[in-house]
PDB file of C-alpha atoms in Angstrom:
ATOM      1  CA  UNK A  22     -16.195 -33.425 -50.852  1.00 70.00           C
ATOM      2  CA  UNK A  23     -14.045 -32.634 -47.836  1.00 79.00           C
ATOM      3  CA  UNK A  24     -15.271 -35.744 -46.015  1.00 81.00           C
ATOM      4  CA  UNK A  25     -14.476 -37.838 -49.094  1.00 82.00           C
ATOM      5  CA  UNK A  26     -10.903 -36.537 -49.092  1.00 83.00           C
ATOM      6  CA  UNK A  27     -10.510 -37.349 -45.409  1.00 87.00           C
ATOM      7  CA  UNK A  28     -11.731 -40.923 -45.944  1.00 89.00           C
ATOM      8  CA  UNK A  29      -9.894 -41.624 -49.210  1.00 90.00           C
ATOM      9  CA  UNK A  30      -6.957 -43.502 -47.694  1.00 93.00           C
ATOM     10  CA  UNK A  31      -9.098 -45.416 -45.204  1.00 94.00           C
ATOM     11  CA  UNK A  32     -10.122 -47.848 -47.952  1.00 95.00           C
ATOM     12  CA  UNK A  33      -6.611 -49.079 -48.932  1.00 96.00           C
ATOM     13  CA  UNK A  34      -5.713 -49.270 -45.229  1.00 96.00           C
ATOM     14  CA  UNK A  35      -8.686 -51.552 -44.521  1.00 96.00           C
ATOM     15  CA  UNK A  36      -8.086 -53.619 -47.665  1.00 97.00           C
ATOM     16  CA  UNK A  37      -4.424 -54.333 -46.911  1.00 97.00           C
ATOM     17  CA  UNK A  38      -5.144 -55.044 -43.253  1.00 97.00           C
ATOM     18  CA  UNK A  39      -7.890 -57.485 -44.266  1.00 97.00           C
ATOM     19  CA  UNK A  40      -5.557 -59.332 -46.637  1.00 97.00           C
ATOM     20  CA  UNK A  41      -2.874 -59.450 -43.927  1.00 96.00           C
ATOM     21  CA  UNK A  42      -5.349 -60.984 -41.474  1.00 96.00           C
ATOM     22  CA  UNK A  43      -6.272 -63.621 -44.052  1.00 95.00           C
ATOM     23  CA  UNK A  44      -2.671 -64.884 -43.948  1.00 92.00           C
ATOM     24  CA  UNK A  45      -2.705 -65.447 -40.182  1.00 93.00           C
ATOM     25  CA  UNK A  46      -4.689 -68.733 -39.990  1.00 93.00           C
ATOM     26  CA  UNK A  47      -2.019 -70.583 -41.992  1.00 89.00           C
ATOM     27  CA  UNK A  48       0.666 -68.901 -39.875  1.00 89.00           C
ATOM     28  CA  UNK A  49      -0.852 -70.200 -36.649  1.00 89.00           C
ATOM     29  CA  UNK A  50      -1.710 -73.619 -38.066  1.00 87.00           C
ATOM     30  CA  UNK A  51       1.822 -75.021 -37.672  1.00 82.00           C
ATOM     31  CA  UNK A  52       3.937 -73.418 -34.913  1.00 82.00           C
ATOM     32  CA  UNK A  53       7.052 -75.253 -36.128  1.00 79.00           C
ATOM     33  CA  UNK A  54       7.156 -73.725 -39.589  1.00 80.00           C
ATOM     34  CA  UNK A  55       9.611 -71.068 -38.394  1.00 81.00           C
ATOM     35  CA  UNK A  56      12.329 -73.740 -38.061  1.00 77.00           C
ATOM     36  CA  UNK A  57      11.371 -75.660 -41.186  1.00 73.00           C
ATOM     37  CA  UNK A  58      13.155 -75.595 -44.526  1.00 69.00           C
ATOM     38  CA  UNK A  59      10.086 -74.871 -46.645  1.00 73.00           C
ATOM     39  CA  UNK A  60      10.751 -71.779 -48.755  1.00 78.00           C
ATOM     40  CA  UNK A  61       7.021 -71.134 -49.186  1.00 83.00           C
ATOM     41  CA  UNK A  62       6.638 -70.351 -45.490  1.00 84.00           C
ATOM     42  CA  UNK A  63       9.309 -67.654 -45.627  1.00 85.00           C
ATOM     43  CA  UNK A  64       7.754 -66.232 -48.769  1.00 91.00           C
ATOM     44  CA  UNK A  65       4.493 -66.109 -46.843  1.00 91.00           C
ATOM     45  CA  UNK A  66       6.215 -64.202 -44.018  1.00 93.00           C
ATOM     46  CA  UNK A  67       7.635 -61.702 -46.499  1.00 95.00           C
ATOM     47  CA  UNK A  68       4.179 -61.177 -47.976  1.00 95.00           C
ATOM     48  CA  UNK A  69       2.657 -60.747 -44.519  1.00 96.00           C
ATOM     49  CA  UNK A  70       5.248 -58.138 -43.530  1.00 97.00           C
ATOM     50  CA  UNK A  71       4.693 -56.274 -46.786  1.00 96.00           C
ATOM     51  CA  UNK A  72       0.941 -56.191 -46.184  1.00 97.00           C
ATOM     52  CA  UNK A  73       1.402 -54.979 -42.596  1.00 97.00           C
ATOM     53  CA  UNK A  74       3.714 -52.202 -43.774  1.00 97.00           C
ATOM     54  CA  UNK A  75       1.289 -51.133 -46.500  1.00 97.00           C
ATOM     55  CA  UNK A  76      -1.579 -51.177 -44.018  1.00 97.00           C
ATOM     56  CA  UNK A  77       0.435 -49.027 -41.591  1.00 97.00           C
ATOM     57  CA  UNK A  78       1.493 -46.760 -44.451  1.00 97.00           C
ATOM     58  CA  UNK A  79      -2.052 -45.960 -45.575  1.00 97.00           C
ATOM     59  CA  UNK A  80      -3.331 -45.724 -41.996  1.00 97.00           C
ATOM     60  CA  UNK A  81      -0.814 -43.004 -41.153  1.00 96.00           C
ATOM     61  CA  UNK A  82      -1.728 -41.082 -44.308  1.00 95.00           C
ATOM     62  CA  UNK A  83      -5.412 -41.489 -43.437  1.00 96.00           C
ATOM     63  CA  UNK A  84      -4.838 -40.081 -39.933  1.00 95.00           C
ATOM     64  CA  UNK A  85      -2.775 -37.224 -41.362  1.00 93.00           C
ATOM     65  CA  UNK A  86      -5.499 -36.166 -43.785  1.00 92.00           C
ATOM     66  CA  UNK A  87      -8.502 -36.900 -41.551  1.00 90.00           C
ATOM     67  CA  UNK A  88      -7.036 -35.061 -38.534  1.00 85.00           C
ATOM     68  CA  UNK A  89     -10.311 -35.472 -36.586  1.00 88.00           C
ATOM     69  CA  UNK A  90     -10.635 -38.127 -33.893  1.00 89.00           C
ATOM     70  CA  UNK A  91     -14.386 -38.375 -34.504  1.00 91.00           C
ATOM     71  CA  UNK A  92     -13.523 -39.850 -37.897  1.00 92.00           C
ATOM     72  CA  UNK A  93     -10.369 -41.739 -36.927  1.00 94.00           C
ATOM     73  CA  UNK A  94     -11.576 -43.648 -33.842  1.00 94.00           C
ATOM     74  CA  UNK A  95     -14.657 -45.257 -35.469  1.00 94.00           C
ATOM     75  CA  UNK A  96     -12.446 -46.347 -38.361  1.00 95.00           C
ATOM     76  CA  UNK A  97      -9.989 -47.869 -35.865  1.00 96.00           C
ATOM     77  CA  UNK A  98     -12.827 -49.778 -34.233  1.00 96.00           C
ATOM     78  CA  UNK A  99     -14.036 -51.058 -37.607  1.00 96.00           C
ATOM     79  CA  UNK A 100     -10.552 -52.229 -38.599  1.00 95.00           C
ATOM     80  CA  UNK A 101     -10.009 -53.989 -35.271  1.00 95.00           C
ATOM     81  CA  UNK A 102     -13.070 -56.176 -35.929  1.00 96.00           C
ATOM     82  CA  UNK A 103     -11.570 -57.641 -39.114  1.00 96.00           C
ATOM     83  CA  UNK A 104      -9.571 -60.418 -37.323  1.00 95.00           C
ATOM     84  CA  UNK A 105     -12.879 -61.871 -36.102  1.00 95.00           C
ATOM     85  CA  UNK A 106     -13.566 -62.933 -39.688  1.00 94.00           C
ATOM     86  CA  UNK A 107     -10.451 -65.105 -39.996  1.00 94.00           C
ATOM     87  CA  UNK A 108      -9.333 -66.313 -36.559  1.00 92.00           C
ATOM     88  CA  UNK A 109     -10.980 -68.360 -33.848  1.00 91.00           C
ATOM     89  CA  UNK A 110     -11.182 -67.257 -30.213  1.00 90.00           C
ATOM     90  CA  UNK A 111      -9.156 -66.439 -28.220  1.00 91.00           C
ATOM     91  CA  UNK A 112      -6.666 -65.486 -30.953  1.00 92.00           C
ATOM     92  CA  UNK A 113      -9.241 -63.328 -32.734  1.00 93.00           C
ATOM     93  CA  UNK A 114     -10.099 -61.430 -29.537  1.00 95.00           C
ATOM     94  CA  UNK A 115      -6.430 -60.831 -28.735  1.00 95.00           C
ATOM     95  CA  UNK A 116      -5.673 -59.512 -32.204  1.00 96.00           C
ATOM     96  CA  UNK A 117      -8.821 -57.372 -32.159  1.00 96.00           C
ATOM     97  CA  UNK A 118      -7.824 -55.756 -28.876  1.00 96.00           C
ATOM     98  CA  UNK A 119      -4.190 -55.400 -29.905  1.00 96.00           C
ATOM     99  CA  UNK A 120      -5.077 -53.858 -33.258  1.00 96.00           C
ATOM    100  CA  UNK A 121      -7.508 -51.355 -31.737  1.00 97.00           C
ATOM    101  CA  UNK A 122      -4.992 -50.258 -29.097  1.00 97.00           C
ATOM    102  CA  UNK A 123      -2.233 -50.031 -31.702  1.00 96.00           C
ATOM    103  CA  UNK A 124      -4.246 -47.952 -34.165  1.00 97.00           C
ATOM    104  CA  UNK A 125      -5.599 -45.695 -31.414  1.00 96.00           C
ATOM    105  CA  UNK A 126      -2.227 -45.116 -29.743  1.00 96.00           C
ATOM    106  CA  UNK A 127      -0.442 -44.314 -33.001  1.00 96.00           C
ATOM    107  CA  UNK A 128      -3.235 -41.974 -34.113  1.00 95.00           C
ATOM    108  CA  UNK A 129      -3.073 -40.042 -30.824  1.00 94.00           C
ATOM    109  CA  UNK A 130       0.719 -39.776 -30.944  1.00 94.00           C
ATOM    110  CA  UNK A 131       0.630 -38.728 -34.581  1.00 93.00           C
ATOM    111  CA  UNK A 132      -2.018 -36.096 -33.888  1.00 91.00           C
ATOM    112  CA  UNK A 133       0.272 -34.630 -31.256  1.00 90.00           C
ATOM    113  CA  UNK A 134       3.126 -34.499 -33.755  1.00 89.00           C
ATOM    114  CA  UNK A 135       0.927 -32.906 -36.404  1.00 86.00           C
ATOM    115  CA  UNK A 136      -0.155 -30.183 -33.977  1.00 84.00           C
ATOM    116  CA  UNK A 137       3.452 -29.244 -33.188  1.00 83.00           C
ATOM    117  CA  UNK A 138       5.320 -29.341 -36.511  1.00 81.00           C
ATOM    118  CA  UNK A 139       6.495 -26.126 -38.138  1.00 79.00           C
ATOM    119  CA  UNK A 140       7.259 -27.330 -41.665  1.00 83.00           C
ATOM    120  CA  UNK A 141       5.422 -30.322 -43.093  1.00 86.00           C
ATOM    121  CA  UNK A 142       7.818 -32.903 -44.486  1.00 88.00           C
ATOM    122  CA  UNK A 143       6.100 -36.240 -44.992  1.00 87.00           C
ATOM    123  CA  UNK A 144       9.215 -38.403 -45.058  1.00 89.00           C
ATOM    124  CA  UNK A 145      10.561 -37.277 -41.697  1.00 90.00           C
ATOM    125  CA  UNK A 146       7.207 -36.647 -40.015  1.00 91.00           C
ATOM    126  CA  UNK A 147       5.304 -39.810 -40.949  1.00 93.00           C
ATOM    127  CA  UNK A 148       7.951 -42.525 -41.416  1.00 94.00           C
ATOM    128  CA  UNK A 149       8.539 -43.083 -37.660  1.00 94.00           C
ATOM    129  CA  UNK A 150       4.819 -43.591 -37.044  1.00 95.00           C
ATOM    130  CA  UNK A 151       4.563 -46.122 -39.876  1.00 96.00           C
ATOM    131  CA  UNK A 152       7.494 -48.133 -38.536  1.00 96.00           C
ATOM    132  CA  UNK A 153       6.180 -47.973 -34.965  1.00 96.00           C
ATOM    133  CA  UNK A 154       2.715 -49.180 -35.957  1.00 97.00           C
ATOM    134  CA  UNK A 155       4.128 -52.023 -38.061  1.00 97.00           C
ATOM    135  CA  UNK A 156       6.410 -53.095 -35.199  1.00 97.00           C
ATOM    136  CA  UNK A 157       3.548 -53.103 -32.688  1.00 97.00           C
ATOM    137  CA  UNK A 158       1.313 -55.143 -34.992  1.00 97.00           C
ATOM    138  CA  UNK A 159       4.105 -57.650 -35.631  1.00 97.00           C
ATOM    139  CA  UNK A 160       4.670 -57.896 -31.884  1.00 97.00           C
ATOM    140  CA  UNK A 161       0.974 -58.611 -31.305  1.00 97.00           C
ATOM    141  CA  UNK A 162       1.086 -61.305 -34.002  1.00 96.00           C
ATOM    142  CA  UNK A 163       4.149 -62.857 -32.331  1.00 95.00           C
ATOM    143  CA  UNK A 164       2.508 -62.847 -28.887  1.00 96.00           C
ATOM    144  CA  UNK A 165      -0.505 -64.705 -30.276  1.00 96.00           C
ATOM    145  CA  UNK A 166       1.894 -67.109 -32.002  1.00 94.00           C
ATOM    146  CA  UNK A 167       3.516 -67.769 -28.609  1.00 94.00           C
ATOM    147  CA  UNK A 168       0.153 -68.686 -27.092  1.00 94.00           C
ATOM    148  CA  UNK A 169      -0.622 -71.006 -30.011  1.00 92.00           C
ATOM    149  CA  UNK A 170       2.797 -72.666 -29.757  1.00 90.00           C
ATOM    150  CA  UNK A 171       2.482 -73.040 -25.984  1.00 91.00           C
ATOM    151  CA  UNK A 172      -0.855 -74.813 -26.388  1.00 90.00           C
ATOM    152  CA  UNK A 173       0.553 -77.115 -29.060  1.00 86.00           C
ATOM    153  CA  UNK A 174       3.646 -78.051 -27.035  1.00 84.00           C
ATOM    154  CA  UNK A 175       1.685 -78.596 -23.816  1.00 84.00           C
ATOM    155  CA  UNK A 176      -0.801 -80.901 -25.568  1.00 85.00           C
ATOM    156  CA  UNK A 177       1.372 -82.817 -28.039  1.00 79.00           C
ATOM    157  CA  UNK A 178       4.930 -82.114 -26.921  1.00 75.00           C
ATOM    158  CA  UNK A 179       7.713 -80.703 -29.075  1.00 73.00           C
ATOM    159  CA  UNK A 180       8.487 -82.414 -32.362  1.00 71.00           C
ATOM    160  CA  UNK A 181      11.296 -81.164 -34.545  1.00 69.00           C
ATOM    161  CA  UNK A 182      10.194 -80.862 -38.201  1.00 62.00           C
ATOM    162  CA  UNK A 183      11.040 -83.976 -40.201  1.00 60.00           C
ATOM    163  CA  UNK A 184      12.032 -81.846 -43.195  1.00 60.00           C
ATOM    164  CA  UNK A 185      14.871 -80.331 -41.160  1.00 60.00           C
ATOM    165  CA  UNK A 186      16.201 -83.771 -40.208  1.00 60.00           C
ATOM    166  CA  UNK A 187      15.900 -85.115 -43.744  1.00 59.00           C
ATOM    167  CA  UNK A 188      17.785 -82.136 -45.140  1.00 59.00           C
ATOM    168  CA  UNK A 189      20.586 -82.596 -42.574  1.00 56.00           C
ATOM    169  CA  UNK A 190      20.878 -86.308 -43.366  1.00 56.00           C
ATOM    170  CA  UNK A 191      20.881 -85.709 -47.107  1.00 62.00           C
ATOM    171  CA  UNK A 192      23.651 -83.111 -46.774  1.00 57.00           C
ATOM    172  CA  UNK A 193      25.676 -85.511 -44.621  1.00 58.00           C
ATOM    173  CA  UNK A 194      25.279 -88.370 -47.089  1.00 52.00           C
ATOM    174  CA  UNK A 195      26.169 -86.105 -49.998  1.00 54.00           C
ATOM    175  CA  UNK A 196      29.405 -85.002 -48.337  1.00 52.00           C
ATOM    176  CA  UNK A 197      30.281 -88.605 -47.494  1.00 49.00           C
ATOM    177  CA  UNK A 198      29.634 -89.781 -51.052  1.00 50.00           C
ATOM    178  CA  UNK A 199      31.855 -87.013 -52.402  1.00 48.00           C
ATOM    179  CA  UNK A 200      34.656 -88.140 -50.111  1.00 49.00           C
ATOM    180  CA  UNK A 201      34.293 -91.878 -50.769  1.00 47.00           C
ATOM    181  CA  UNK A 202      33.524 -92.013 -54.471  1.00 48.00           C
ATOM    182  CA  UNK A 203      36.944 -90.801 -55.785  1.00 48.00           C
ATOM    183  CA  UNK A 204      38.790 -93.395 -53.714  1.00 47.00           C
ATOM    184  CA  UNK A 205      36.442 -96.120 -54.855  1.00 47.00           C
ATOM    185  CA  UNK A 206      36.894 -95.155 -58.469  1.00 44.00           C
ATOM    186  CA  UNK A 207      40.694 -95.247 -58.185  1.00 46.00           C
ATOM    187  CA  UNK A 208      41.071 -98.514 -56.248  1.00 49.00           C
ATOM    188  CA  UNK A 209      38.484-100.549 -58.135  1.00 49.00           C
ATOM    189  CA  UNK A 210      40.009-102.522 -61.068  1.00 54.00           C
ATOM    190  CA  UNK A 211      38.239-102.197 -64.381  1.00 57.00           C
ATOM    191  CA  UNK A 212      37.376-105.522 -66.115  1.00 60.00           C
ATOM    192  CA  UNK A 213      36.794-105.398 -69.873  1.00 65.00           C
ATOM    193  CA  UNK A 214      33.150-106.162 -70.746  1.00 62.00           C
ATOM    194  CA  UNK A 215      34.275-108.574 -73.526  1.00 64.00           C
ATOM    195  CA  UNK A 216      36.104-110.740 -71.001  1.00 60.00           C
ATOM    196  CA  UNK A 217      33.051-110.864 -68.739  1.00 53.00           C
ATOM    197  CA  UNK A 218      30.814-111.901 -71.618  1.00 58.00           C
ATOM    198  CA  UNK A 219      33.173-114.784 -72.458  1.00 61.00           C
ATOM    199  CA  UNK A 220      32.506-116.230 -68.998  1.00 54.00           C
ATOM    200  CA  UNK A 221      28.762-115.587 -69.219  1.00 53.00           C
ATOM    201  CA  UNK A 222      28.688-112.630 -66.800  1.00 52.00           C
ATOM    202  CA  UNK A 223      26.478-109.640 -67.573  1.00 55.00           C
ATOM    203  CA  UNK A 224      28.439-106.367 -67.004  1.00 57.00           C
ATOM    204  CA  UNK A 225      25.219-104.598 -65.981  1.00 59.00           C
ATOM    205  CA  UNK A 226      24.875-106.909 -62.981  1.00 50.00           C
ATOM    206  CA  UNK A 227      28.354-106.027 -61.724  1.00 51.00           C
ATOM    207  CA  UNK A 228      27.614-102.342 -62.119  1.00 56.00           C
ATOM    208  CA  UNK A 229      24.563-102.713 -59.885  1.00 50.00           C
ATOM    209  CA  UNK A 230      26.605-104.598 -57.296  1.00 46.00           C
ATOM    210  CA  UNK A 231      29.309-101.934 -57.308  1.00 49.00           C
ATOM    211  CA  UNK A 232      26.844 -99.178 -56.490  1.00 49.00           C
ATOM    212  CA  UNK A 233      26.777 -98.234 -52.763  1.00 49.00           C
ATOM    213  CA  UNK A 234      23.658 -99.456 -51.048  1.00 47.00           C
ATOM    214  CA  UNK A 235      21.245 -96.787 -49.857  1.00 48.00           C
ATOM    215  CA  UNK A 236      20.988 -96.462 -46.118  1.00 47.00           C
ATOM    216  CA  UNK A 237      17.602 -96.911 -44.527  1.00 50.00           C
ATOM    217  CA  UNK A 238      16.720 -93.228 -44.703  1.00 50.00           C
ATOM    218  CA  UNK A 239      13.461 -93.464 -42.829  1.00 55.00           C
ATOM    219  CA  UNK A 240      14.986 -95.497 -39.994  1.00 59.00           C
ATOM    220  CA  UNK A 241      17.925 -93.126 -39.653  1.00 55.00           C
ATOM    221  CA  UNK A 242      15.655 -90.064 -39.673  1.00 56.00           C
ATOM    222  CA  UNK A 243      13.384 -91.586 -37.041  1.00 63.00           C
ATOM    223  CA  UNK A 244      16.357 -92.430 -34.811  1.00 61.00           C
ATOM    224  CA  UNK A 245      17.857 -88.942 -35.075  1.00 57.00           C
ATOM    225  CA  UNK A 246      14.466 -87.314 -34.477  1.00 60.00           C
ATOM    226  CA  UNK A 247      13.925 -89.431 -31.369  1.00 65.00           C
ATOM    227  CA  UNK A 248      17.354 -88.559 -29.955  1.00 65.00           C
ATOM    228  CA  UNK A 249      16.911 -84.826 -30.556  1.00 63.00           C
ATOM    229  CA  UNK A 250      13.434 -84.799 -29.026  1.00 64.00           C
ATOM    230  CA  UNK A 251      14.732 -86.618 -25.940  1.00 69.00           C
ATOM    231  CA  UNK A 252      17.511 -84.050 -25.535  1.00 70.00           C
ATOM    232  CA  UNK A 253      15.097 -81.124 -25.851  1.00 69.00           C
ATOM    233  CA  UNK A 254      12.314 -82.607 -23.721  1.00 72.00           C
ATOM    234  CA  UNK A 255      13.605 -81.230 -20.345  1.00 72.00           C
ATOM    235  CA  UNK A 256      13.576 -77.715 -21.829  1.00 72.00           C
ATOM    236  CA  UNK A 257      10.392 -77.936 -23.881  1.00 76.00           C
ATOM    237  CA  UNK A 258       8.595 -75.361 -21.699  1.00 83.00           C
ATOM    238  CA  UNK A 259      10.930 -72.753 -23.216  1.00 86.00           C
ATOM    239  CA  UNK A 260      10.297 -73.869 -26.808  1.00 87.00           C
ATOM    240  CA  UNK A 261       7.197 -71.644 -27.382  1.00 89.00           C
ATOM    241  CA  UNK A 262       9.098 -68.562 -26.219  1.00 92.00           C
ATOM    242  CA  UNK A 263      12.055 -69.392 -28.461  1.00 90.00           C
ATOM    243  CA  UNK A 264       9.776 -69.949 -31.458  1.00 91.00           C
ATOM    244  CA  UNK A 265       7.899 -66.680 -30.830  1.00 93.00           C
ATOM    245  CA  UNK A 266      11.139 -64.712 -30.453  1.00 95.00           C
ATOM    246  CA  UNK A 267      12.497 -66.280 -33.619  1.00 93.00           C
ATOM    247  CA  UNK A 268       9.311 -65.328 -35.456  1.00 94.00           C
ATOM    248  CA  UNK A 269       9.375 -61.725 -34.211  1.00 96.00           C
ATOM    249  CA  UNK A 270      13.062 -61.289 -35.055  1.00 96.00           C
ATOM    250  CA  UNK A 271      12.443 -62.663 -38.547  1.00 94.00           C
ATOM    251  CA  UNK A 272       9.411 -60.420 -39.097  1.00 95.00           C
ATOM    252  CA  UNK A 273      11.247 -57.356 -37.767  1.00 96.00           C
ATOM    253  CA  UNK A 274      14.249 -58.073 -39.971  1.00 96.00           C
ATOM    254  CA  UNK A 275      12.056 -58.351 -43.050  1.00 96.00           C
ATOM    255  CA  UNK A 276      10.236 -55.156 -42.050  1.00 96.00           C
ATOM    256  CA  UNK A 277      13.516 -53.261 -41.681  1.00 96.00           C
ATOM    257  CA  UNK A 278      14.475 -54.268 -45.219  1.00 95.00           C
ATOM    258  CA  UNK A 279      11.135 -53.329 -46.767  1.00 95.00           C
ATOM    259  CA  UNK A 280      11.061 -50.049 -44.798  1.00 95.00           C
ATOM    260  CA  UNK A 281      13.723 -48.713 -47.130  1.00 94.00           C
ATOM    261  CA  UNK A 282      10.925 -48.140 -49.643  1.00 94.00           C
ATOM    262  CA  UNK A 283       8.879 -45.969 -47.266  1.00 93.00           C
ATOM    263  CA  UNK A 284      10.758 -42.714 -47.864  1.00 92.00           C
ATOM    264  CA  UNK A 285      10.463 -42.641 -51.678  1.00 94.00           C
ATOM    265  CA  UNK A 286       6.890 -43.936 -51.518  1.00 95.00           C
ATOM    266  CA  UNK A 287       5.824 -41.227 -49.052  1.00 94.00           C
ATOM    267  CA  UNK A 288       7.476 -38.534 -51.132  1.00 94.00           C
ATOM    268  CA  UNK A 289       5.790 -39.815 -54.294  1.00 95.00           C
ATOM    269  CA  UNK A 290       2.307 -40.041 -52.734  1.00 94.00           C
ATOM    270  CA  UNK A 291       2.338 -36.496 -51.354  1.00 92.00           C
ATOM    271  CA  UNK A 292       3.903 -35.183 -54.557  1.00 93.00           C
ATOM    272  CA  UNK A 293       0.983 -36.708 -56.489  1.00 94.00           C
ATOM    273  CA  UNK A 294      -1.514 -35.271 -53.991  1.00 91.00           C
ATOM    274  CA  UNK A 295      -0.021 -31.811 -54.378  1.00 90.00           C
ATOM    275  CA  UNK A 296       0.184 -31.903 -58.173  1.00 91.00           C
ATOM    276  CA  UNK A 297      -3.404 -33.128 -58.536  1.00 90.00           C
ATOM    277  CA  UNK A 298      -4.721 -30.428 -56.198  1.00 87.00           C
ATOM    278  CA  UNK A 299      -5.871 -32.989 -53.636  1.00 86.00           C
ATOM    279  CA  UNK A 300      -3.794 -31.173 -51.010  1.00 85.00           C
ATOM    280  CA  UNK A 301      -2.076 -27.824 -50.875  1.00 85.00           C
ATOM    281  CA  UNK A 302       0.388 -26.036 -48.648  1.00 83.00           C
ATOM    282  CA  UNK A 303       0.015 -22.642 -47.041  1.00 82.00           C
ATOM    283  CA  UNK A 304       2.469 -20.500 -45.114  1.00 81.00           C
ATOM    284  CA  UNK A 305       1.719 -18.845 -41.790  1.00 78.00           C
ATOM    285  CA  UNK A 306       3.335 -15.888 -40.070  1.00 77.00           C
ATOM    286  CA  UNK A 307       3.652 -16.482 -36.345  1.00 74.00           C
ATOM    287  CA  UNK A 308       4.814 -14.264 -33.538  1.00 77.00           C
ATOM    288  CA  UNK A 309       7.999 -15.347 -31.820  1.00 72.00           C
ATOM    289  CA  UNK A 310       8.756 -14.474 -28.218  1.00 76.00           C
ATOM    290  CA  UNK A 311      12.484 -14.195 -27.444  1.00 76.00           C
ATOM    291  CA  UNK A 312      14.348 -13.437 -24.273  1.00 75.00           C
ATOM    292  CA  UNK A 313      16.893 -10.596 -24.477  1.00 78.00           C
ATOM    293  CA  UNK A 314      18.985  -8.703 -21.939  1.00 74.00           C
TER     294      UNK A 314
END
């Protein structure tokens, strides 16, 4: 029964970490998604950060309750093998090593904290470890992303996402149409349709002629893309680093927002554990040695 209690929170930790790893192949598939305008990619990042935080959350609780390295370290080794199921080498090996070192380091540091505390308060004692573990895992993910982006840029060169160019051109054309259309409407004389019909002219034809002709969107987008790529080409060796930094900053920012929920969630979990009799608190009387003159 005691062993079951110590291993209870290992299961949700492994489940959430497995789901988080399943999101990584699509993350590494396109290194340019971080500068794209696709909302689905940013929703995917938010989901990934949430899964990493939940995985870190349950891992820290697992370490707190297990409190024995003979149980914790094998579980860390098992969890670190999960990336091998979803990623190809060398990314899978890097994430496996990074995850094992991260879980092991945080468990050792947390064990030291648990051996020294005087009054157990989950929110203040465990929250820093959860945030540290999540940050380290996100950093490992960003480092692997840098290696993937570097390989992509070195093989195929840097190509700015076409969706970003198309959005910029559409915004420019929209602003221009808003500026031009009022003037056109004021200056253009209105001819009664009855008068046009008397001379055998279809009013619908004139309406089509009055409409502004669409610019060759594809040609314009291709030209702008070519110019931007030529400007960036001398500095393309720095592009992977910029993309990786942008990814890490975005992930860390999302994590800082979601971390607001850690304090109430920790309090609620340990309140439930206490009320259900899963855990209990005991007070100790310790001798104190003071210096007096």
